[in-house]
Coordinates of C-alpha atoms in Angstrom, one line a residue:
X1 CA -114.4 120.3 -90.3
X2 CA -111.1 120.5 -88.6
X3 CA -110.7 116.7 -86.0
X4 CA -110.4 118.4 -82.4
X5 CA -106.8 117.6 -81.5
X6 CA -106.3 115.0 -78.2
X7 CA -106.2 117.0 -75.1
X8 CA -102.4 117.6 -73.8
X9 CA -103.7 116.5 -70.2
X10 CA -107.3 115.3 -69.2
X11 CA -107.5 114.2 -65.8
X12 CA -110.7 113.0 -64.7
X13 CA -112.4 112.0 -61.1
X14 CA -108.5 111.8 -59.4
X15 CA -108.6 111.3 -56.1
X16 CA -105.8 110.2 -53.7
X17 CA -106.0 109.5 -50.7
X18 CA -102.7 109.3 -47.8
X19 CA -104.2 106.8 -44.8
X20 CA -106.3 109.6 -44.0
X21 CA -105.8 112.6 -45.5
X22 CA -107.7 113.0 -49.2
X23 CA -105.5 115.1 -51.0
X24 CA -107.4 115.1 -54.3
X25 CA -110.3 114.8 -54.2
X26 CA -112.3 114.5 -57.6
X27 CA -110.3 116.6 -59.7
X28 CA -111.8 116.9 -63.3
X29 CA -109.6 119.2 -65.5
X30 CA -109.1 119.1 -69.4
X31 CA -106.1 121.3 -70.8
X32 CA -105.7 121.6 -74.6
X33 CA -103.0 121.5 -76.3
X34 CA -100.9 125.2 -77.0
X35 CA -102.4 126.2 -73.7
X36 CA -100.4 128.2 -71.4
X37 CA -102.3 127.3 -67.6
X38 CA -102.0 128.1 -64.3
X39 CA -102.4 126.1 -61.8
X40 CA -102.5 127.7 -58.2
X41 CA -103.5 127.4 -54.7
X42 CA -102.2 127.9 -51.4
X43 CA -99.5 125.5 -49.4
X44 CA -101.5 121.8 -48.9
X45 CA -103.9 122.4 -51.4
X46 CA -102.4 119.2 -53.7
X47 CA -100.8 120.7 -56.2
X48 CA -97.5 118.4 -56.1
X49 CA -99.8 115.6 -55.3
X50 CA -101.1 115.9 -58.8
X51 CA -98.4 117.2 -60.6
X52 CA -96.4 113.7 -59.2
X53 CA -99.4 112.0 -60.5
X54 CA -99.1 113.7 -63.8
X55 CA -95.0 112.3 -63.6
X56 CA -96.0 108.8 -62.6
X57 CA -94.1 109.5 -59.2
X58 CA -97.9 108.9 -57.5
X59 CA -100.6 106.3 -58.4
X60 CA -104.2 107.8 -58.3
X61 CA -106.2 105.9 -55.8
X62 CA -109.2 106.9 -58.2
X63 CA -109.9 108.0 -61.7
X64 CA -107.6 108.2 -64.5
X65 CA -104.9 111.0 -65.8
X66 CA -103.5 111.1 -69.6
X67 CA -100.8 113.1 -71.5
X68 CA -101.4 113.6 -75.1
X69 CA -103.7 110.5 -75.2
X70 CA -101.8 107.8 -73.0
X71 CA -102.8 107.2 -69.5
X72 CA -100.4 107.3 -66.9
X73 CA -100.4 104.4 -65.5
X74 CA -101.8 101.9 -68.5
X75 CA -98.9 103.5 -71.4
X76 CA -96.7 105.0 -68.2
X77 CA -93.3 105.2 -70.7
X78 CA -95.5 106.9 -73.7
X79 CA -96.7 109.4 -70.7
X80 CA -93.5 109.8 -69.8
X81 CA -92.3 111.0 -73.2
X82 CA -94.6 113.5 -73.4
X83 CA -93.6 115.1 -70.4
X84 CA -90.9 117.7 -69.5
X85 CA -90.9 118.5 -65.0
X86 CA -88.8 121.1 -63.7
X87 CA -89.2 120.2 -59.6
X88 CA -89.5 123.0 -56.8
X89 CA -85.9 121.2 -55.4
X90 CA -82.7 121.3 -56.8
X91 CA -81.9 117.7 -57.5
X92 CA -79.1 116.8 -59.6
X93 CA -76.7 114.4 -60.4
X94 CA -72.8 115.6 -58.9
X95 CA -70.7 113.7 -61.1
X96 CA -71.4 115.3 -64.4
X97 CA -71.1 118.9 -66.0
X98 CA -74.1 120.5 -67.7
X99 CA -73.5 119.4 -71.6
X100 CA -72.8 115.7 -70.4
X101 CA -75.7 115.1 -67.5
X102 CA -78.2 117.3 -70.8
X103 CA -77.2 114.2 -73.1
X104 CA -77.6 111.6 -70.7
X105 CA -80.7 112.7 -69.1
X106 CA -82.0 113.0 -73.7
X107 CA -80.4 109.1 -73.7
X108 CA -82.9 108.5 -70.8
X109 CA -85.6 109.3 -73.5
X110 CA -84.0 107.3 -76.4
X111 CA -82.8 110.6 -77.9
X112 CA -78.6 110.5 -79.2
X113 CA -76.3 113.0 -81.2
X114 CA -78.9 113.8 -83.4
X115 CA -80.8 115.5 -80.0
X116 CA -77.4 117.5 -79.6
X117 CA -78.6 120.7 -81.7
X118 CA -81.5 120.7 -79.6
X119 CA -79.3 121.1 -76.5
X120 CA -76.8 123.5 -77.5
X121 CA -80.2 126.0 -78.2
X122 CA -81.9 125.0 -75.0
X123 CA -77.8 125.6 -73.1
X124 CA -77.7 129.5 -75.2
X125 CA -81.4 130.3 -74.5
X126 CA -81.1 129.3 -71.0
X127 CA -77.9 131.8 -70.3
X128 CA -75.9 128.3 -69.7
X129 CA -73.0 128.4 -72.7
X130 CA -70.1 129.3 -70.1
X131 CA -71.2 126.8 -67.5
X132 CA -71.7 123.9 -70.4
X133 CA -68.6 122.1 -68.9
X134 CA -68.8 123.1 -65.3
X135 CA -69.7 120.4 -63.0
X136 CA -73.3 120.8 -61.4
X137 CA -71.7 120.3 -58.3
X138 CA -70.1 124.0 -58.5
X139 CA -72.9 125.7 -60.0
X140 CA -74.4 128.7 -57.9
X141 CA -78.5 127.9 -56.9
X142 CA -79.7 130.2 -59.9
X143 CA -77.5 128.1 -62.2
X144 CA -78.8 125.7 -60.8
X145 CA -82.0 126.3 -61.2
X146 CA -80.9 127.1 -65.2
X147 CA -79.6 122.7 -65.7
X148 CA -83.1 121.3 -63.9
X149 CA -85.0 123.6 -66.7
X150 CA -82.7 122.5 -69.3
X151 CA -82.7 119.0 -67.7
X152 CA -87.1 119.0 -68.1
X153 CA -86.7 120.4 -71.6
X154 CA -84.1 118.6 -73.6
X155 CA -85.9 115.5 -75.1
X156 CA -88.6 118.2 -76.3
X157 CA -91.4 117.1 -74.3
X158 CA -94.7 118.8 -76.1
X159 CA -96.2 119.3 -72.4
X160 CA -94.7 121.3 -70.1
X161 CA -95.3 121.4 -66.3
X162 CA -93.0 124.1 -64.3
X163 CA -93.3 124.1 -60.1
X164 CA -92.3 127.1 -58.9
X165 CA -89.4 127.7 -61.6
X166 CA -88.9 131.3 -60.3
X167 CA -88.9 130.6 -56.7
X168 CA -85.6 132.1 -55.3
X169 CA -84.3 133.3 -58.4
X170 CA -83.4 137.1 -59.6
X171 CA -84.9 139.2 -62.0
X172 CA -82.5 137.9 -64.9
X173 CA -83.1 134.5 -64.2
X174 CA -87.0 135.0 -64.2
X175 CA -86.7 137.2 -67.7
X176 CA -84.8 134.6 -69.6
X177 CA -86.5 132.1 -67.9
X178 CA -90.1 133.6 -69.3
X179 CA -88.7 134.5 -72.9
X180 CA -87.7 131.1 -73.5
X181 CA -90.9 129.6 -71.9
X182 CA -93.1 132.0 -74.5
X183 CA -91.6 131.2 -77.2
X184 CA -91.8 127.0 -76.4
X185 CA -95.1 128.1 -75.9
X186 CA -95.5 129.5 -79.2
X187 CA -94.2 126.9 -81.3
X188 CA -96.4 124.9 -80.1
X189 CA -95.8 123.4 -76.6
X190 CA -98.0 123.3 -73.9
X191 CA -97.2 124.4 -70.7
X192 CA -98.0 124.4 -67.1
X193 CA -97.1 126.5 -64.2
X194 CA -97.9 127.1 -60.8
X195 CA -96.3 129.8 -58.8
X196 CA -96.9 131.6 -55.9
X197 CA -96.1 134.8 -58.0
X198 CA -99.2 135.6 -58.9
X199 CA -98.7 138.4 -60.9
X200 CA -96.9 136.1 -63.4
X201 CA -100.0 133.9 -63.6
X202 CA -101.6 136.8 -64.3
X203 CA -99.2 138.1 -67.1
X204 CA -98.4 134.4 -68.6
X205 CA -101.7 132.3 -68.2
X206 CA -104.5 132.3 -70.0
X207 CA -106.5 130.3 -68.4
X208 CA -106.1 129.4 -64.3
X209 CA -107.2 126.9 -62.2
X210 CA -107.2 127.5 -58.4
X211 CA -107.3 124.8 -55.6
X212 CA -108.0 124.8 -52.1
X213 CA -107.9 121.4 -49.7
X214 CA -107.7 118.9 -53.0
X215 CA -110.8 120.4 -54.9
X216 CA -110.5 123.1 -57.9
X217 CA -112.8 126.0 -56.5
X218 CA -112.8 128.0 -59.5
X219 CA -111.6 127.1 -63.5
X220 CA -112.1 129.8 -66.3
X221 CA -109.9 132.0 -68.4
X222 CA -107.8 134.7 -66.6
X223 CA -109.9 137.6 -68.0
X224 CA -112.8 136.2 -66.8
X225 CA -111.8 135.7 -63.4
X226 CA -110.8 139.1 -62.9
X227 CA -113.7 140.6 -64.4
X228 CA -116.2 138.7 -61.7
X229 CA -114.2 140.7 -59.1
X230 CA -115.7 144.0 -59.2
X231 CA -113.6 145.6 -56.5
X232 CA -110.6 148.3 -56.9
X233 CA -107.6 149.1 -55.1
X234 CA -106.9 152.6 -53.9
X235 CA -103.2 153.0 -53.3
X236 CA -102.0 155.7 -51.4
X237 CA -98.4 157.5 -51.1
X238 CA -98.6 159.1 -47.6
X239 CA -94.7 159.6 -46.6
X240 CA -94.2 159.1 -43.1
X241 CA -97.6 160.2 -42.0
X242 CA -99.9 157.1 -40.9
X243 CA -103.4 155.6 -41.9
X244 CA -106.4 157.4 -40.2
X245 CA -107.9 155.2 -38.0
X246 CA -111.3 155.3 -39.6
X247 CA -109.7 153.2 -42.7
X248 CA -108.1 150.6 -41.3
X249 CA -111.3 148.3 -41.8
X250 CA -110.5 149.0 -45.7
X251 CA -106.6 148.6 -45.5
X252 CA -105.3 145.3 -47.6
X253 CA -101.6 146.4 -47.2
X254 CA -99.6 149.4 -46.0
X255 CA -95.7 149.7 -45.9
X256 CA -93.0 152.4 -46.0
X257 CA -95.9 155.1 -46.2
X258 CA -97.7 153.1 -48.9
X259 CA -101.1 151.9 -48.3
X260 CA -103.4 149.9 -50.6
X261 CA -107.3 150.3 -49.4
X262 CA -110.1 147.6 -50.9
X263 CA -112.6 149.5 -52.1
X264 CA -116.4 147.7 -52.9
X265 CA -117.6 150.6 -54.3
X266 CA -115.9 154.1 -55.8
X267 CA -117.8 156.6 -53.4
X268 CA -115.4 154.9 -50.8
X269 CA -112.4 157.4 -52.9
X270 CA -114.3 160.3 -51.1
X271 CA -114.7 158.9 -48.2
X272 CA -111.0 158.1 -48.1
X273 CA -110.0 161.3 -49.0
X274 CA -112.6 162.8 -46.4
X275 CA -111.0 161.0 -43.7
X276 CA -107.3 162.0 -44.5
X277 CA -108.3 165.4 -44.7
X278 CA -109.6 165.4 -41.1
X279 CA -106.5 163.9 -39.8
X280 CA -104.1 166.7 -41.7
X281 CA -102.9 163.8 -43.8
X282 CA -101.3 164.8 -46.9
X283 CA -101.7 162.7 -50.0
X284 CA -97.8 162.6 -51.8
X285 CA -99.7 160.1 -54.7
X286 CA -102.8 158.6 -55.1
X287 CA -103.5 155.3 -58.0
X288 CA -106.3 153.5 -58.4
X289 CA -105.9 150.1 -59.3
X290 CA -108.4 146.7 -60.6
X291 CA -108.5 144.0 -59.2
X292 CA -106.1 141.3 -59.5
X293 CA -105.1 137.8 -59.5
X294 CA -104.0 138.2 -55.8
X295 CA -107.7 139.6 -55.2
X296 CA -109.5 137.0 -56.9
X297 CA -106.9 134.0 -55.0
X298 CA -108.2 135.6 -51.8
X299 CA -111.9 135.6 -52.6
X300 CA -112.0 132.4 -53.7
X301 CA -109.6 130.2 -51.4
X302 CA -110.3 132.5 -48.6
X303 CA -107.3 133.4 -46.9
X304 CA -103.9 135.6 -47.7
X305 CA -102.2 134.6 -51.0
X306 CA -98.9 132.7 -50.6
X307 CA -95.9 134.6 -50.0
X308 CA -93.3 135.4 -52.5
X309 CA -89.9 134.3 -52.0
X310 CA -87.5 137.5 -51.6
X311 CA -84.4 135.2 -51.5
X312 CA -83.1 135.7 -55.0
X313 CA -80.8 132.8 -56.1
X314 CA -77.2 134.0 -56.8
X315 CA -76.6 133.7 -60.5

């Protein structure tokens, strides 16, 4: 019988509390190694609280938190080790270029030349060869963005957390950006992501944990979660013409003669179609869509999911 391997992060009973304000509030969560997991929830939920816990930035006021086996606080510098963050901010150091401020941040970790292989891959994969000796300070944001993943990665952490890595970046960015993370995740690393794109949760997760006001309100695989939401989407190409009056009650989103309807059950299709009949709408294209992540974020946490950044980093 095969020994079950040490759990890449168990965090149990975390709370932390700020004066006031509990921002965790008895988190238990158990991720296994080779797990790719998302970790959502709207603005204030404590998701950076418990990431920084995770980094040893915060000390829980309650319960314990360990990385491959060593507890945060007790074996803080084995923790460490195991650990790879790339932060929501760009913070970097100005003085060096990307190759030099890579091999100091892998000295940080005890790693030297023989680490230097390992950067020159995680430089290529990253699209970062012909800024290697530019100075950070002269990097666009999306390039950026490129060093601080590069930064989290280079003393080959075997856990993995990513806070909002896609945030304000371009399409490029995010495809080399999720090529790279999917093959680390393959060989073997585990990673961790939240994101307030929740379509890539959807696409890159297989199992999701969402929080709302420090607690985890729901914790199961991605399929699952989606299949416990039994509603579809109706979406509607209608031109310039606008949504009968009668469906408004049903309308989730409508722009530039697109609308998206809820539907609870599929009779509501005829009822939909009824109605734009009556009011001389014609239907250019009709789809009918599950459910998805968006759906269940909304059902669960109760309000409209996070908005997605449109600001694309210049690259």
């Amino acid at each position: 019988m095969d020994k079950k391997l040490t759990p890449a992060v168990k965090i149990e009973k975390i709370h932390k509390s700020f004066g006031q304000l509990h921002a965790l509030n008895g988190i238990d969560l158990t991720i296994e190694q080779g797990e790719f997991f998302g970790l959502l929830g709207p603005n204030g939920a404590g998701k950076s609280t418990l990431i920084n816990i995770l980094a040893g930035l915060l000390k829980p006021t309650q319960g314990k938190v360990a990385i491959m086996g060593h507890d945060v606080v007790d074996s803080y510098q084995a923790a460490r080790m195991s650990l790879g963050v790339v932060p929501q901010e760009l913070v970097f150091d100005p003085f060096f270029n990307v190759r030099e401020m890579l091999r100091f941040q892998a000295g940080y970790f005890g790693r030297g030349r023989e680490n230097d292989a390992w950067v020159d891959e995680v430089i290529e994969n990253l699209g970062l060869t012909d800024k290697a000796h530019t100075n950070m300070r002269k990097l666009s944001g999306g390039m950026k963005r490129r060093a601080l993943i590069a930064q989290a990665l280079v003393h080959k952490p075997p856990v993995i957390v990513l806070d909002e890595p896609t945030a304000g970046v371009d399409v490029e960015l995010r495809q080399m950006l999720w090529a790279f993370i999917k093959k680390l995740n393959n060989d073997g690393h585990t990673i961790i992501l939240t994101t307030h794109y929740l379509e890539e949760a959807e696409t890159l997760c297989e199992r999701v944990a969402m929080m709302k006001q420090g607690e985890i309100v729901a914790l199961d695989t991605t399929a699952n979660l989606l299949s416990k939401l039994p509603g579809k989407n109706l979406r509607l190409t209608l031109g310039q013409a606008n949504l009968p009056s009668t469906l408004l009650p049903m309308l989730k989103n409508g722009e530039n003669g697109i609308f998206t309807l809820a539907l609870t059950e599929l009779n509501q299709i005829e009822y939909a179609l009824s109605e734009l009949r009556k009011a001389n709408v014609n239907v250019q294209d009709m789809q009918l869509i599950e459910a998805d992540l968006e759906d269940v974020f909304m059902s669960l946490v109760g309000e409209q999911a996070p908005q997605q950044n449109q600001q694309a980093g210049a690259l």
